[in-house]
Amino acid sequence: MQSWQLKLVGYGAVLVAGGGLGLGLGQPLPAQAAAYRTVTTQKIAKHAYHRKGQHGAVYNRAHTKRVASLRAYPHTTWYATQKATLRHGHTKGVYLYVANASRSVKGVGLARLPEARQGGLSSKVRERRRGLRRQYRESSLGEKR
């Protein structure tokens, strides 16, 4: 082969290798939803619960699949055996591990709304604001306008 042919083959190899790498680097990665992570679990004494309203569901332990809708079980007594705090992104919620009497349907159900939905403020922030209001009232009570 002549030198110009070798150069042409060399440039072609570089273009093919570079093009293959470039195609792989330019592709975006598929987005993944934030998963539920278990923060804490705690065993509790077996306690019976009944649903309050029409809404709600029981999910599997990983909180990835709905096992049952509470609408389909209007008169069922649910027994809780564990309490867990699950994190989804930056929001935490308290869940109960529940099962019906025959244990044919079991999973996790929401026990309490997360802090972000109960008023948007953490307990520390609420306590600090209460303290500031108390200080302001005490300081302004002695003054006369």
Coordinates of C-alpha atoms in Angstrom, one line a residue:
M1 CA 0.0 0.0 0.0
Q2 CA 1.1 3.5 -0.6
S3 CA 1.5 6.1 2.1
W4 CA -1.7 8.1 1.0
Q5 CA -3.7 4.8 1.2
L6 CA -2.3 4.1 4.7
K7 CA -3.3 7.6 5.8
L8 CA -6.7 7.2 4.3
V9 CA -7.2 3.9 6.2
G10 CA -5.9 5.5 9.4
Y11 CA -8.2 8.5 9.1
G12 CA -11.1 6.2 8.4
A13 CA -10.4 4.1 11.5
V14 CA -10.2 7.3 13.6
L15 CA -13.5 8.6 12.2
V16 CA -15.3 5.3 12.8
A17 CA -13.9 4.9 16.3
G18 CA -14.6 8.5 17.2
G19 CA -18.1 8.4 15.6
G20 CA -19.0 5.3 17.6
L21 CA -17.8 6.9 20.9
G22 CA -19.6 10.2 20.0
L23 CA -22.9 8.4 19.4
G24 CA -22.7 6.7 22.8
L25 CA -21.8 9.9 24.7
G26 CA -24.6 12.0 23.1
Q27 CA -27.5 9.7 24.2
P28 CA -29.3 10.9 27.3
L29 CA -29.8 8.4 30.2
P30 CA -33.4 7.3 30.9
A31 CA -34.9 9.1 33.8
Q32 CA -35.7 7.2 36.9
A33 CA -38.3 8.1 39.5
A34 CA -37.3 8.5 43.1
A35 CA -37.8 5.3 45.0
Y36 CA -39.2 4.8 48.5
R37 CA -36.5 4.1 51.0
T38 CA -37.1 2.7 54.5
V39 CA -35.6 5.1 57.1
T40 CA -36.7 3.3 60.3
T41 CA -38.9 0.4 61.3
Q42 CA -40.4 -0.3 64.7
K43 CA -42.4 -3.3 65.9
I44 CA -45.7 -2.3 67.6
A45 CA -48.4 -4.2 69.4
K46 CA -51.0 -5.7 67.1
H47 CA -53.6 -3.0 66.7
A48 CA -56.9 -3.1 64.7
Y49 CA -57.8 -0.3 62.3
H50 CA -60.7 0.5 60.1
R51 CA -60.6 2.9 57.1
K52 CA -61.9 6.4 57.6
G53 CA -62.8 7.4 54.1
Q54 CA -63.1 6.2 50.5
H55 CA -59.5 6.8 49.5
G56 CA -56.3 4.9 50.2
A57 CA -54.5 1.8 49.2
V58 CA -52.2 -0.9 50.5
Y59 CA -48.9 -1.2 48.7
N60 CA -46.2 -4.0 48.7
R61 CA -43.3 -3.6 51.1
A62 CA -41.1 -1.8 48.5
H63 CA -44.0 0.6 47.8
T64 CA -43.7 0.0 44.1
K65 CA -47.0 -1.9 43.4
R66 CA -50.5 -1.3 44.7
V67 CA -51.7 -4.6 46.3
A68 CA -55.3 -3.5 47.1
S69 CA -57.5 -0.5 47.1
L70 CA -59.3 0.3 50.4
R71 CA -62.4 1.0 48.4
A72 CA -62.7 -2.7 47.7
Y73 CA -62.5 -3.6 51.4
P74 CA -65.2 -1.4 53.0
H75 CA -65.8 -3.5 56.2
T76 CA -62.3 -5.1 56.6
T77 CA -60.4 -4.8 59.9
W78 CA -56.7 -4.1 59.2
Y79 CA -54.2 -5.2 61.8
A80 CA -50.9 -3.3 62.1
T81 CA -47.8 -5.0 63.4
Q82 CA -45.0 -2.6 62.4
K83 CA -44.5 1.1 61.9
A84 CA -42.1 2.4 59.3
T85 CA -40.8 5.8 58.2
L86 CA -40.3 5.9 54.4
R87 CA -38.5 8.6 52.5
H88 CA -39.5 9.5 48.9
G89 CA -37.2 12.2 47.6
H90 CA -37.0 14.8 50.4
T91 CA -40.4 13.9 52.0
K92 CA -40.8 11.4 54.9
G93 CA -44.1 9.7 55.8
V94 CA -45.1 7.3 58.6
Y95 CA -46.5 4.0 57.2
L96 CA -48.0 0.9 58.9
Y97 CA -47.5 -2.6 57.8
V98 CA -51.0 -4.0 57.8
A99 CA -52.8 -7.2 57.0
N100 CA -56.4 -8.4 57.0
A101 CA -57.5 -11.1 59.5
S102 CA -56.8 -14.0 57.1
R103 CA -53.5 -12.4 55.9
S104 CA -54.6 -12.7 52.3
V105 CA -53.9 -9.0 51.7
K106 CA -50.9 -7.4 53.4
G107 CA -48.6 -4.5 52.8
V108 CA -48.0 -0.9 53.8
G109 CA -50.5 1.8 54.2
L110 CA -50.1 5.5 55.0
A111 CA -50.6 6.2 58.6
R112 CA -49.8 10.0 58.8
L113 CA -49.3 12.6 56.2
P114 CA -45.7 13.7 55.7
E115 CA -44.4 16.9 57.5
A116 CA -44.4 18.8 54.2
R117 CA -48.2 18.3 53.8
Q118 CA -49.1 19.0 57.4
G119 CA -48.4 22.7 57.3
G120 CA -45.1 22.9 55.5
L121 CA -43.0 23.6 58.6
S122 CA -40.9 21.3 60.7
S123 CA -41.5 21.1 64.4
K124 CA -38.3 23.0 65.1
V125 CA -39.3 25.9 63.0
R126 CA -42.8 26.0 64.5
E127 CA -41.3 26.0 68.0
R128 CA -38.9 28.8 67.2
R129 CA -41.7 30.9 65.8
R130 CA -43.8 30.3 68.9
G131 CA -40.8 31.4 71.1
L132 CA -40.4 34.6 69.1
R133 CA -44.0 35.4 69.3
R134 CA -44.0 34.8 73.1
Q135 CA -40.9 37.1 73.4
Y136 CA -42.6 39.8 71.4
R137 CA -45.8 39.7 73.5
E138 CA -43.9 39.8 76.7
S139 CA -41.8 42.7 75.6
S140 CA -44.8 44.7 74.3
L141 CA -47.0 44.1 77.3
G142 CA -44.9 46.4 79.5
E143 CA -45.0 49.2 77.0
K144 CA -47.9 51.7 76.8
R145 CA -48.8 53.3 73.5

